[in-house]
Tab-separated table of C-alpha atoms in Angstrom:
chain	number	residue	atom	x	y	z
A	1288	UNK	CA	106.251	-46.071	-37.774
A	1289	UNK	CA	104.483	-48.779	-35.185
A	1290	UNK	CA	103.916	-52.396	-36.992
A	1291	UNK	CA	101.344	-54.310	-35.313
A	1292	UNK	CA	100.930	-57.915	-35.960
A	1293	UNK	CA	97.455	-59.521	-35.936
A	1294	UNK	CA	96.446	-62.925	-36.215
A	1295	UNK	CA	92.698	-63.426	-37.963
A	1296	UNK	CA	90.378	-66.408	-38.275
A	1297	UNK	CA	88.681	-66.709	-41.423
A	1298	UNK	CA	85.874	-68.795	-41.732
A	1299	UNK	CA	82.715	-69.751	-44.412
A	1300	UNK	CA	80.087	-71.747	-44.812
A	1301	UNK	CA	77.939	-70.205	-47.824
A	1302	UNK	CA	80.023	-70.239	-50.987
A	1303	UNK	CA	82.899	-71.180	-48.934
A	1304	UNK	CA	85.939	-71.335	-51.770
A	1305	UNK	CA	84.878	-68.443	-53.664
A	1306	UNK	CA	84.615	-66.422	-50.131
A	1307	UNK	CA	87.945	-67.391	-48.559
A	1308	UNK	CA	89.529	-66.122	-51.815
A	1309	UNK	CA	88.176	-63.161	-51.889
A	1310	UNK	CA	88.147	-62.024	-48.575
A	1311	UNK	CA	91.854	-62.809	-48.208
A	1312	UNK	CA	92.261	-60.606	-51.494
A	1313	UNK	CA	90.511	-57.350	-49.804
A	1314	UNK	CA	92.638	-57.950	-46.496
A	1315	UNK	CA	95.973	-57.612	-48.682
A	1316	UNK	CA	94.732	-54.332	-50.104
A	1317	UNK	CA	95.009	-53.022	-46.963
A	1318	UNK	CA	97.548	-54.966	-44.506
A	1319	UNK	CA	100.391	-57.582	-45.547
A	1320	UNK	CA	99.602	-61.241	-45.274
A	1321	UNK	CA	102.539	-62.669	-43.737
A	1322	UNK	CA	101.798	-66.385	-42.713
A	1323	UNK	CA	98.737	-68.234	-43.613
A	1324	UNK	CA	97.446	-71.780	-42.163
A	1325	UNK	CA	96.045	-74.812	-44.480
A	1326	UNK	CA	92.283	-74.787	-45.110
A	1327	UNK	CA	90.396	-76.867	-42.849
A	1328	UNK	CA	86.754	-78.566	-43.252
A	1329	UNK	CA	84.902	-78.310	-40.361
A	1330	UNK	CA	81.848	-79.215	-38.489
A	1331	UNK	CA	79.480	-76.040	-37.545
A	1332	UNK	CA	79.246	-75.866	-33.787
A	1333	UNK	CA	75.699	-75.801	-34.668
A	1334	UNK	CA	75.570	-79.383	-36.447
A	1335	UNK	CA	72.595	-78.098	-37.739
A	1336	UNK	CA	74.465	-76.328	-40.501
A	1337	UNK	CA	76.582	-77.167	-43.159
A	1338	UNK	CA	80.367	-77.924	-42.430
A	1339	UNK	CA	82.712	-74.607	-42.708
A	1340	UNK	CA	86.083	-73.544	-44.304
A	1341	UNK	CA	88.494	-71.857	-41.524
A	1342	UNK	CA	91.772	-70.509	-42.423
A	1343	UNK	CA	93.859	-68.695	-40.196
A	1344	UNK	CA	96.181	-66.134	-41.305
A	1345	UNK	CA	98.916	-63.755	-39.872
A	1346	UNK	CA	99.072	-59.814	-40.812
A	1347	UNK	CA	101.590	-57.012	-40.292
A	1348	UNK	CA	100.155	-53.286	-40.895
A	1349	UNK	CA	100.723	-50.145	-39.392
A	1350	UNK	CA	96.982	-49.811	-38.657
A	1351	UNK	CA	95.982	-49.862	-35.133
A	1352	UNK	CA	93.288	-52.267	-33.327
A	1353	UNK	CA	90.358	-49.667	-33.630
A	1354	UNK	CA	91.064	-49.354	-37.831
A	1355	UNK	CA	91.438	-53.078	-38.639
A	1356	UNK	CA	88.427	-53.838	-37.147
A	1357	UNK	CA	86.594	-51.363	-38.683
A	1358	UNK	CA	88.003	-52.554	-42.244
A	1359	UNK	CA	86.982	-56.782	-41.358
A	1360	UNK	CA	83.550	-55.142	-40.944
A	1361	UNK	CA	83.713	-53.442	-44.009
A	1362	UNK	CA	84.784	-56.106	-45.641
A	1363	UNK	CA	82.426	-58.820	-44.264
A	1364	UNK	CA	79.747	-56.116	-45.897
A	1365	UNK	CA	81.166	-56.656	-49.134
A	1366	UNK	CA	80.845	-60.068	-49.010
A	1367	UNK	CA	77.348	-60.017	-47.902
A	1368	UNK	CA	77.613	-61.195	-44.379
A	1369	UNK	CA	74.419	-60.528	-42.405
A	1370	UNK	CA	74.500	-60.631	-39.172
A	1371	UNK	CA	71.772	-62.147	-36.338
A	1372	UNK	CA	70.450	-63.915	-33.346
A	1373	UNK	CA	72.523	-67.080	-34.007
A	1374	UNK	CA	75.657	-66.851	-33.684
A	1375	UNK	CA	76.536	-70.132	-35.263
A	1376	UNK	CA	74.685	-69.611	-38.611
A	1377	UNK	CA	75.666	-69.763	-41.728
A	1378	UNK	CA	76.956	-67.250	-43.137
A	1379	UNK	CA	79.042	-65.449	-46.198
A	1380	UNK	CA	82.664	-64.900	-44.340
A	1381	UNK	CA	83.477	-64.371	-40.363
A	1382	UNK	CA	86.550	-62.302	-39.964
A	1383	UNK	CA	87.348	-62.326	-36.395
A	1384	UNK	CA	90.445	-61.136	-35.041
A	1385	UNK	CA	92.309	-63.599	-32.473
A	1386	UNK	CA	95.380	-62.030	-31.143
A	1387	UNK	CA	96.992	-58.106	-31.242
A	1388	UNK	CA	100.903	-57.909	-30.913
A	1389	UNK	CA	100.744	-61.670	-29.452
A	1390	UNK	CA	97.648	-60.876	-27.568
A	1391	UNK	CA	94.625	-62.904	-27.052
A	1392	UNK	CA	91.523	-61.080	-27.956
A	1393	UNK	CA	88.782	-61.253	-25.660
A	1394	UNK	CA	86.526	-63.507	-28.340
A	1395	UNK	CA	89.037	-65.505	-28.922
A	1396	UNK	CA	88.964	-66.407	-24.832
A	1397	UNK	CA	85.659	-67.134	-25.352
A	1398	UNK	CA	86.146	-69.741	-28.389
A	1399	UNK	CA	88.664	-71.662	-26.558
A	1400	UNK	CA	86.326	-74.682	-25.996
A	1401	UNK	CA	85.393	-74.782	-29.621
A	1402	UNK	CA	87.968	-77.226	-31.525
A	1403	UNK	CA	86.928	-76.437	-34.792
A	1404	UNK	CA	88.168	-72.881	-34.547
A	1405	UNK	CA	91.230	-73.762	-32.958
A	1406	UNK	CA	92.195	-76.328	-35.432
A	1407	UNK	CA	93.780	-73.266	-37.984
A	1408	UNK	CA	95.059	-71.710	-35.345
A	1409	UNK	CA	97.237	-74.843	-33.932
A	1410	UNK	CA	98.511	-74.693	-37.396
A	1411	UNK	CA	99.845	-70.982	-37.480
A	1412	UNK	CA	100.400	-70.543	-34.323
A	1413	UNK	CA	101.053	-73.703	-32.193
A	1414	UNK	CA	103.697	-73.015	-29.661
A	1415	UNK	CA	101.426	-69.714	-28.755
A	1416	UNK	CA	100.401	-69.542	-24.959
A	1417	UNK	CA	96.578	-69.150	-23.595
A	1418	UNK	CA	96.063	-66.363	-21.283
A	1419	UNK	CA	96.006	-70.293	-18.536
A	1420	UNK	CA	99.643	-70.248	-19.052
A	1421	UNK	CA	99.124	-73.648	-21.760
A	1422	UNK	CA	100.827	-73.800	-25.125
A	1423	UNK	CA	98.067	-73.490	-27.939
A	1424	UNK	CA	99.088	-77.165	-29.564
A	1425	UNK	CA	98.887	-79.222	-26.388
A	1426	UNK	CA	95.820	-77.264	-25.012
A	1427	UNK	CA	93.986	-78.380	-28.701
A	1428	UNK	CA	95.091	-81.912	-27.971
A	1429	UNK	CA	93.589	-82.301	-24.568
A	1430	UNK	CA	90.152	-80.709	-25.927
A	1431	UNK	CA	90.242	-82.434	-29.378
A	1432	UNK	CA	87.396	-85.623	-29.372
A	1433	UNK	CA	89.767	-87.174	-32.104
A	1434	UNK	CA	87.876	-85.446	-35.290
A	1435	UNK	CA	89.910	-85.960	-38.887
A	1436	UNK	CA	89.732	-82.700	-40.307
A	1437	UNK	CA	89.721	-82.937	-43.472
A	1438	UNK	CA	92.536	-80.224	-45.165
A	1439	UNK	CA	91.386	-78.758	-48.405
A	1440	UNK	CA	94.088	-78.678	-50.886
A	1441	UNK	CA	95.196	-75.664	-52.451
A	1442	UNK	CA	98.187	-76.349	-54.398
A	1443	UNK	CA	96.886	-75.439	-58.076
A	1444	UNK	CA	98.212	-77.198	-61.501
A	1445	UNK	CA	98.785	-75.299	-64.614
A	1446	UNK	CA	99.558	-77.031	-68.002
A	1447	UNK	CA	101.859	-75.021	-69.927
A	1448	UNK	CA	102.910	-75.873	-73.689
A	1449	UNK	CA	106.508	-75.047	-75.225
A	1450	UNK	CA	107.328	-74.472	-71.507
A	1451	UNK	CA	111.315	-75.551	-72.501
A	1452	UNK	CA	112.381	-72.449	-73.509
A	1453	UNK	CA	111.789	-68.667	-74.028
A	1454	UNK	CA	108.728	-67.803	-73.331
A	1455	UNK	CA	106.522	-70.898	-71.785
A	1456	UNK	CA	109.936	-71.745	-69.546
A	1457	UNK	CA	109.296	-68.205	-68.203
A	1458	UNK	CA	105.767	-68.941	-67.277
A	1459	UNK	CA	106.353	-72.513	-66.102
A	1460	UNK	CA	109.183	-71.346	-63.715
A	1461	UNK	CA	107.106	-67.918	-62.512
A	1462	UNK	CA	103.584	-69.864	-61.781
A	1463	UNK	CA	105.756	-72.607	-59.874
A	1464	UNK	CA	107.472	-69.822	-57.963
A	1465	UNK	CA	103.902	-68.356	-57.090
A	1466	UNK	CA	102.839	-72.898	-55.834
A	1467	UNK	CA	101.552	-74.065	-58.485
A	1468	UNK	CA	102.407	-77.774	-59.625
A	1469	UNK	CA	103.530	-77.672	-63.694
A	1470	UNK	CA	102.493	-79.994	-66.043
A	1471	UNK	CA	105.576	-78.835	-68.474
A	1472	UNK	CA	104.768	-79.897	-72.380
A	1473	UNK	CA	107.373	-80.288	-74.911
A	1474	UNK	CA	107.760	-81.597	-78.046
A	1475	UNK	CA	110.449	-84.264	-77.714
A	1476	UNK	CA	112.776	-85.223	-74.596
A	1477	UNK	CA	116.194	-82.364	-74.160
A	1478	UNK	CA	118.059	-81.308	-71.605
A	1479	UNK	CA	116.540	-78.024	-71.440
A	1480	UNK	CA	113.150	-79.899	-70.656
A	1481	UNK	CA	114.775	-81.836	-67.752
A	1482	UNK	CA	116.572	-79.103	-66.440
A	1483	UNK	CA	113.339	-76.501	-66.323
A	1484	UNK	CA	111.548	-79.836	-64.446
A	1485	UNK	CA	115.073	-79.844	-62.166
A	1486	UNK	CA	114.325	-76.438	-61.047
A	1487	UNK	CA	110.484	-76.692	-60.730
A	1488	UNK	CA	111.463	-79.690	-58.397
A	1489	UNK	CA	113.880	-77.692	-56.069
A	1490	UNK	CA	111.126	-75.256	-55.766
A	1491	UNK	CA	109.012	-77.274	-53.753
A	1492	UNK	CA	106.304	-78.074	-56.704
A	1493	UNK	CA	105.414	-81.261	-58.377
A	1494	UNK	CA	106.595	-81.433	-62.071
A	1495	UNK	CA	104.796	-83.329	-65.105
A	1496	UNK	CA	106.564	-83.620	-68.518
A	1497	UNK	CA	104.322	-84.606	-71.238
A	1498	UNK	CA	106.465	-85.001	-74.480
A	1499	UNK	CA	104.043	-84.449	-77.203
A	1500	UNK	CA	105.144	-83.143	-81.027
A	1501	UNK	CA	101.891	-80.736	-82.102
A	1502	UNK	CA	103.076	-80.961	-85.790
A	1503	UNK	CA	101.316	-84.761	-85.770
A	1504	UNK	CA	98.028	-85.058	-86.544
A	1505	UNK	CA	96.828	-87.295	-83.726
A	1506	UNK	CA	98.024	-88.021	-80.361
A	1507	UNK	CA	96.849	-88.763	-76.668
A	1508	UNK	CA	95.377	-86.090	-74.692
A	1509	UNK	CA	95.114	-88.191	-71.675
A	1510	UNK	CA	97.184	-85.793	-69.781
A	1511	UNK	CA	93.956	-83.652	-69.433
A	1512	UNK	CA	91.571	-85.835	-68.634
A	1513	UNK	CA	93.853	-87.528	-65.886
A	1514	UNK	CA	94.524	-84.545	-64.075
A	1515	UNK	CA	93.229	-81.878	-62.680
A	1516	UNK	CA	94.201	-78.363	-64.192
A	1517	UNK	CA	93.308	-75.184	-62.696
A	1518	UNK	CA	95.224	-72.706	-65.590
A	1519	UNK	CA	95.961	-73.776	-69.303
A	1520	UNK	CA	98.053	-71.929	-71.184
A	1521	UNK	CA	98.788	-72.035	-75.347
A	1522	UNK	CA	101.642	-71.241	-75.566
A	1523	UNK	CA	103.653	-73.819	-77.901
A	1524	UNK	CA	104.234	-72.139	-81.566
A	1525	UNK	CA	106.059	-71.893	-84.216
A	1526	UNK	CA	106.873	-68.488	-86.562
A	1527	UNK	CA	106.920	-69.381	-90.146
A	1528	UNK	CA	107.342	-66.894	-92.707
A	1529	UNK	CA	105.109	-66.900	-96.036
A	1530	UNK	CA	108.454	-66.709	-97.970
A	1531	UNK	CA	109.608	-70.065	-96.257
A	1532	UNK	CA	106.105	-71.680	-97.270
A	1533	UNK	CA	105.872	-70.473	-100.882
A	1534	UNK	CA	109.009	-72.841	-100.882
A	1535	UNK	CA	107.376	-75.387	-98.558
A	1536	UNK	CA	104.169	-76.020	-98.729
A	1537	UNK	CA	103.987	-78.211	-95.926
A	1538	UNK	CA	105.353	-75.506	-93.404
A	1539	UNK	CA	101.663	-74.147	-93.691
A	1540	UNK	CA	100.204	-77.142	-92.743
A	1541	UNK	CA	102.707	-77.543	-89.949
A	1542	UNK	CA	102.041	-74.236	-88.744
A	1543	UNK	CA	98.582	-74.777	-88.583
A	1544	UNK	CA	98.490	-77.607	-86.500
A	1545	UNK	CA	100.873	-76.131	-83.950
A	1546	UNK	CA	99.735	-72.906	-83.418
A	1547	UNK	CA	95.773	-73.716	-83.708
A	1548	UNK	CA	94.591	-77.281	-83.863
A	1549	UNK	CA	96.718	-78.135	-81.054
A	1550	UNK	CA	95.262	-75.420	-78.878
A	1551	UNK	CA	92.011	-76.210	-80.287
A	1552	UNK	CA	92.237	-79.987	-79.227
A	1553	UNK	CA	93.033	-79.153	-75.760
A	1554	UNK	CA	90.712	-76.571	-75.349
A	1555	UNK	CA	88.137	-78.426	-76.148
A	1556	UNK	CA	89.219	-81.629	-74.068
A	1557	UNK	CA	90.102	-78.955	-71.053
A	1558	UNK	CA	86.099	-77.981	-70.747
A	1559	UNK	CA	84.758	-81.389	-71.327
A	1560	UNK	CA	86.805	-82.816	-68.552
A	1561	UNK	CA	87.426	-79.867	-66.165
A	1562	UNK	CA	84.182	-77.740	-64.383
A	1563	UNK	CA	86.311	-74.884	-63.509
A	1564	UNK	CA	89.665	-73.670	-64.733
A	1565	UNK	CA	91.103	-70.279	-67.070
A	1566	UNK	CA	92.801	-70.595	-70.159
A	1567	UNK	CA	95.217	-68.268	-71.347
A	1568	UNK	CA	95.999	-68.027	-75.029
A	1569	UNK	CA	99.081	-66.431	-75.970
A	1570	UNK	CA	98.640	-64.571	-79.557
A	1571	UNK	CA	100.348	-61.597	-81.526
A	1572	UNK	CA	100.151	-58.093	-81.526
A	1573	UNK	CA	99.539	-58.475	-85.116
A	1574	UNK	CA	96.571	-59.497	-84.691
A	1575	UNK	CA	94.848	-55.947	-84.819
A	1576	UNK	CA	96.346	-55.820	-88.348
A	1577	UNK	CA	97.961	-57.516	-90.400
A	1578	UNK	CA	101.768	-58.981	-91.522
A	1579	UNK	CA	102.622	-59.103	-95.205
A	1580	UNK	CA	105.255	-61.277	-94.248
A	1581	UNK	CA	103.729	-64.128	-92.114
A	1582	UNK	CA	100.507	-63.861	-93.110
A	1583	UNK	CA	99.644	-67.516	-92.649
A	1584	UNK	CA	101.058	-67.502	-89.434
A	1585	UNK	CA	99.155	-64.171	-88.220
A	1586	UNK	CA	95.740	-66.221	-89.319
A	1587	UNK	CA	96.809	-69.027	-86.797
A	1588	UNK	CA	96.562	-66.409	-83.795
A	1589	UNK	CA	93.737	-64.406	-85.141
A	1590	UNK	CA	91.549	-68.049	-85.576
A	1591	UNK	CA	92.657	-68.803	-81.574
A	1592	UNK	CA	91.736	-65.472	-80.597
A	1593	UNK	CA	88.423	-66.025	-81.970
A	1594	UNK	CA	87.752	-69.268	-80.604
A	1595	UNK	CA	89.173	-67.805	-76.803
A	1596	UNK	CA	85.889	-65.589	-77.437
A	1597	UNK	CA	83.537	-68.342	-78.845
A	1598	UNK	CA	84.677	-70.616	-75.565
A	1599	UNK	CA	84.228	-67.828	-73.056
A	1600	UNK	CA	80.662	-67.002	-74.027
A	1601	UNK	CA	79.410	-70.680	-74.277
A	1602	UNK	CA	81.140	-71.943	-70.965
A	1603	UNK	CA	81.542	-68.474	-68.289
A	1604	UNK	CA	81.587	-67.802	-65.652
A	1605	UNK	CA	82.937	-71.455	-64.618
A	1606	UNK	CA	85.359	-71.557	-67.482
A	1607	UNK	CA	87.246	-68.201	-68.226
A	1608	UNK	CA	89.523	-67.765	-71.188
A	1609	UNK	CA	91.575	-64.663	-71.979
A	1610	UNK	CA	94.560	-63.844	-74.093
A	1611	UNK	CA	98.045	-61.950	-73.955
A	1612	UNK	CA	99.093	-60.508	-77.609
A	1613	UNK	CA	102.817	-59.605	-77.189
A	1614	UNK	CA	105.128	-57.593	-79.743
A	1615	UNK	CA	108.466	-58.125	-79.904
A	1616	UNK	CA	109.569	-59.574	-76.983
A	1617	UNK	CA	112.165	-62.083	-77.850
A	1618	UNK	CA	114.397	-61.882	-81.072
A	1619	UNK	CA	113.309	-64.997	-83.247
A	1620	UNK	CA	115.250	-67.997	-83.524
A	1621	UNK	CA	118.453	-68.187	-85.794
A	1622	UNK	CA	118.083	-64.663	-86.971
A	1623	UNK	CA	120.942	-62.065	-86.740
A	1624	UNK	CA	120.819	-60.256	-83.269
A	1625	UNK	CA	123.025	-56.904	-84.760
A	1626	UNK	CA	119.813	-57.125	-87.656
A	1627	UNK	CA	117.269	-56.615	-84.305
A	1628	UNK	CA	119.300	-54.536	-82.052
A	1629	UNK	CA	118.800	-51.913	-85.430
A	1630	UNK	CA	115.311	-52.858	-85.259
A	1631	UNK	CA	114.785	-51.569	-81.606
A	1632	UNK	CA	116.255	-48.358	-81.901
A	1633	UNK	CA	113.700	-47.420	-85.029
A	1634	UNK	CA	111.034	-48.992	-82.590
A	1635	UNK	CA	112.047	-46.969	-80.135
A	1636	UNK	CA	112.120	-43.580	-82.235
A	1637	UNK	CA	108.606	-44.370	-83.066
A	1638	UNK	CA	107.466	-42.948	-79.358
A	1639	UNK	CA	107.655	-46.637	-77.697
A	1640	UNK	CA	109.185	-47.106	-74.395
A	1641	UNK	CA	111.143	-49.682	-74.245
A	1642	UNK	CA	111.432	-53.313	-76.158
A	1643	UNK	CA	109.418	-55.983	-74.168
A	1644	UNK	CA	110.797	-58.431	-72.337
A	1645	UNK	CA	109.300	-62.282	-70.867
A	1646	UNK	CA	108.763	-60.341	-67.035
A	1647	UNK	CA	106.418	-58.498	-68.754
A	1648	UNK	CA	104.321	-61.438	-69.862
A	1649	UNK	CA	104.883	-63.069	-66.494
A	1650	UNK	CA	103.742	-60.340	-64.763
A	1651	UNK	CA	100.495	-59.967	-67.453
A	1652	UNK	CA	99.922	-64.021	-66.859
A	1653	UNK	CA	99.546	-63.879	-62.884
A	1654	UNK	CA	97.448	-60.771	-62.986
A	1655	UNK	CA	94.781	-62.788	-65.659
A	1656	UNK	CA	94.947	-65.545	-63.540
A	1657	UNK	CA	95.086	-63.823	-59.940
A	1658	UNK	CA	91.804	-61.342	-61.153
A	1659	UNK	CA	88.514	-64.179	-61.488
A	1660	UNK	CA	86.125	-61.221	-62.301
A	1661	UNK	CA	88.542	-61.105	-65.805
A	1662	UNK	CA	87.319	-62.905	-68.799
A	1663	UNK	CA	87.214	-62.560	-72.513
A	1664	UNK	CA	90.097	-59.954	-72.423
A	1665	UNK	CA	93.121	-59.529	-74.605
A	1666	UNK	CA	96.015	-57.584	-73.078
A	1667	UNK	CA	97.905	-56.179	-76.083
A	1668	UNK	CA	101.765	-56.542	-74.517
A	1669	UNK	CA	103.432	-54.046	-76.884
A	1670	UNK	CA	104.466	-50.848	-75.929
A	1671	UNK	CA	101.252	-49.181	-77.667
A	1672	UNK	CA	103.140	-50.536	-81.053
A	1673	UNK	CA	99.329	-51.979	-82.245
A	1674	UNK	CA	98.198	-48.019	-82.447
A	1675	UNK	CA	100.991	-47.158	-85.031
């Protein structure tokens, strides 16, 4: 099978962030984005309208010329691109294809003169030649009038809680694999803390710690209103048994503030502070019934899962909030792993497929955050165990 390799300008002016996004997600249903360029502000060549968004990216796909430029079409139609006189006016997204199997389209001759559409392409492709024989970087700097384009920053931040271990030190090390920076919360200093950070770090992404203990009643939530956070997820908690409570009280009060107020508090400080962002809440599968034995515990997730709701309906579409609901995924702390592994195999006798792992949370975390038209959903991570 032929692999072709195209190189395609992206551009907006109408809507500009939401558009890139989006038309970059339909281009990846269909070809595989290989290389992609920074995001650059730019003037319209037409200073009559309003500055644009380019982006230029590189594809490989087995579809010839003829095809992918039937698909950009279709997808410009999706995304509500009209089409006139002027060529320069605003509009939804331009998908216009550059070069084929390292050659220069005939449009893209034609756009030579224009800096602000070779400014992406100087950054993909720089050591490219013109069809006049000159290397695509020093042709740009012999044309270029000595504009500061400004680059549009697309590194995202996601706040994670109990990101030290187990779970949240799945999802901190996943989303910084995917480029996000990681504000990593724990409640007190360790050397697992550091050493998730460590790793974060020799990925490439910026690392926060914010030591904060949840069981206290009041403490600084700076953090949030300091920075800017794209994702928030809840998932610091702690799994107390009603047995363990009937002997100490206080372990319900404890419980409490760790698995809801603390949520609740940053929540609530996340929206008043932030115009856009997605919170994921990570709950129970219990919460579709009940537990006899951790019943204060299951009321914890069922009063966050109801407040995930009460947020999403005040503060959508600019403010999504959805919720995982996991079964048994890890083995709780301190308990006898021979007293589980017995466990699993009546689990699986009861028609389930397998017992759950922390990739499949990972994998249910990036596909909330990765799909914008979610919100308001709870993905129940179980196996099927919540029909039983």
């Amino acid at each position: 099978m032929i692999t072709n390799e195209y190189i395609i300008l992206i551009g907006s002016n109408i809507d500009a962030d939401i558009n890139l996004d989006r038309a970059k997600a339909l281009i990846s249903c269909i070809v595989t984005i290989t290389k992609t360029s920074r995001i650059y502000q730019t003037t319209s060549i037409n200073p009559a309208y309003p500055d644009f968004l380019n982006q230029a990216i590189q594809v490989s796909t087995s579809l010839p010329e003829i095809s992918l430029r039937k698909e950009l079409r279709l997808i410009e139609a999706q995304l509500y691109r009209e089409r006139g006189s002027d060529p320069y006016a605003s509009r939804t997204i331009d998908l216009d294809l550059y070069m084929v199997n390292d050659v220069w389209c005939q449009e893209a001759v034609e756009d030579l003169e224009h800096e602000q559409l070779l400014v992406a392409l100087t950054d993909i492709i720089p050591h490219k030649k013109l069809p006049n024989g000159i290397v695509l970087q020093k042709y740009f700097n012999q044309i270029a009038t000595g504009k500061r384009y400004k680059i549009e920053s697309i590194t995202k931040t996601a706040l994670i809680t109990g990101a030290s271990k187990r779970i949240g030190r799945a999802l901190a090390l996943a989303f910084a694999k995917k480029g996000y920076d990681i504000i990593l919360h724990s409640s007190k200093p360790s050397d697992l803390t550091q050493e998730v950070a460590d790793i974060i770090k020799m990925m490439g992404q910026d690392c926060l710690i914010w030591y904060q203990d949840f069981s206290e009643s009041n403490y600084d939530m700076g953090i949030l209103k300091n920075h800017r956070i794209d994702l928030l997820i809840n998932c610091a908690a702690v799994f107390i048994s009603d047995e363990a409570i009937k002997h100490q009280a206080h372990l319900a009060h404890q419980q409490y503030l760790i698995n809801y107020e603390a949520p609740k508090k940053l929540i609530h400080t996340f929206v008043e502070h932030h115009k856009y962002g997605h919170i994921i809440n990570i709950l129970d599968n219990k919460i579709a019934s009940h537990d006899r034995h951790h019943g204060h515990y299951i009321m914890t997730k069922k009063m966050l899962y109801e407040l995930g709701l009460d947020i999403t309906s005040k503060y959508m579409p600019h403010i999504r909030a959805n919720a995982i609901c996991p079964g048994w995924i890890l083995d709780p702390v301190n308990q006898d792993p021979l007293k589980y592994h017995k466990i699993q195999k009546t689990i699986l006798a009861r028609r389930l497929p397998r017992k759950g792992d922390v990739a499949d949370v990972v994998s249910a975390a990036i596909f909330l955050q990765d799909n914008t038209f979610i919100n308001g959903q709870v993905i129940f991570l179980d196996g099927g165990r919540h029909l039983l």
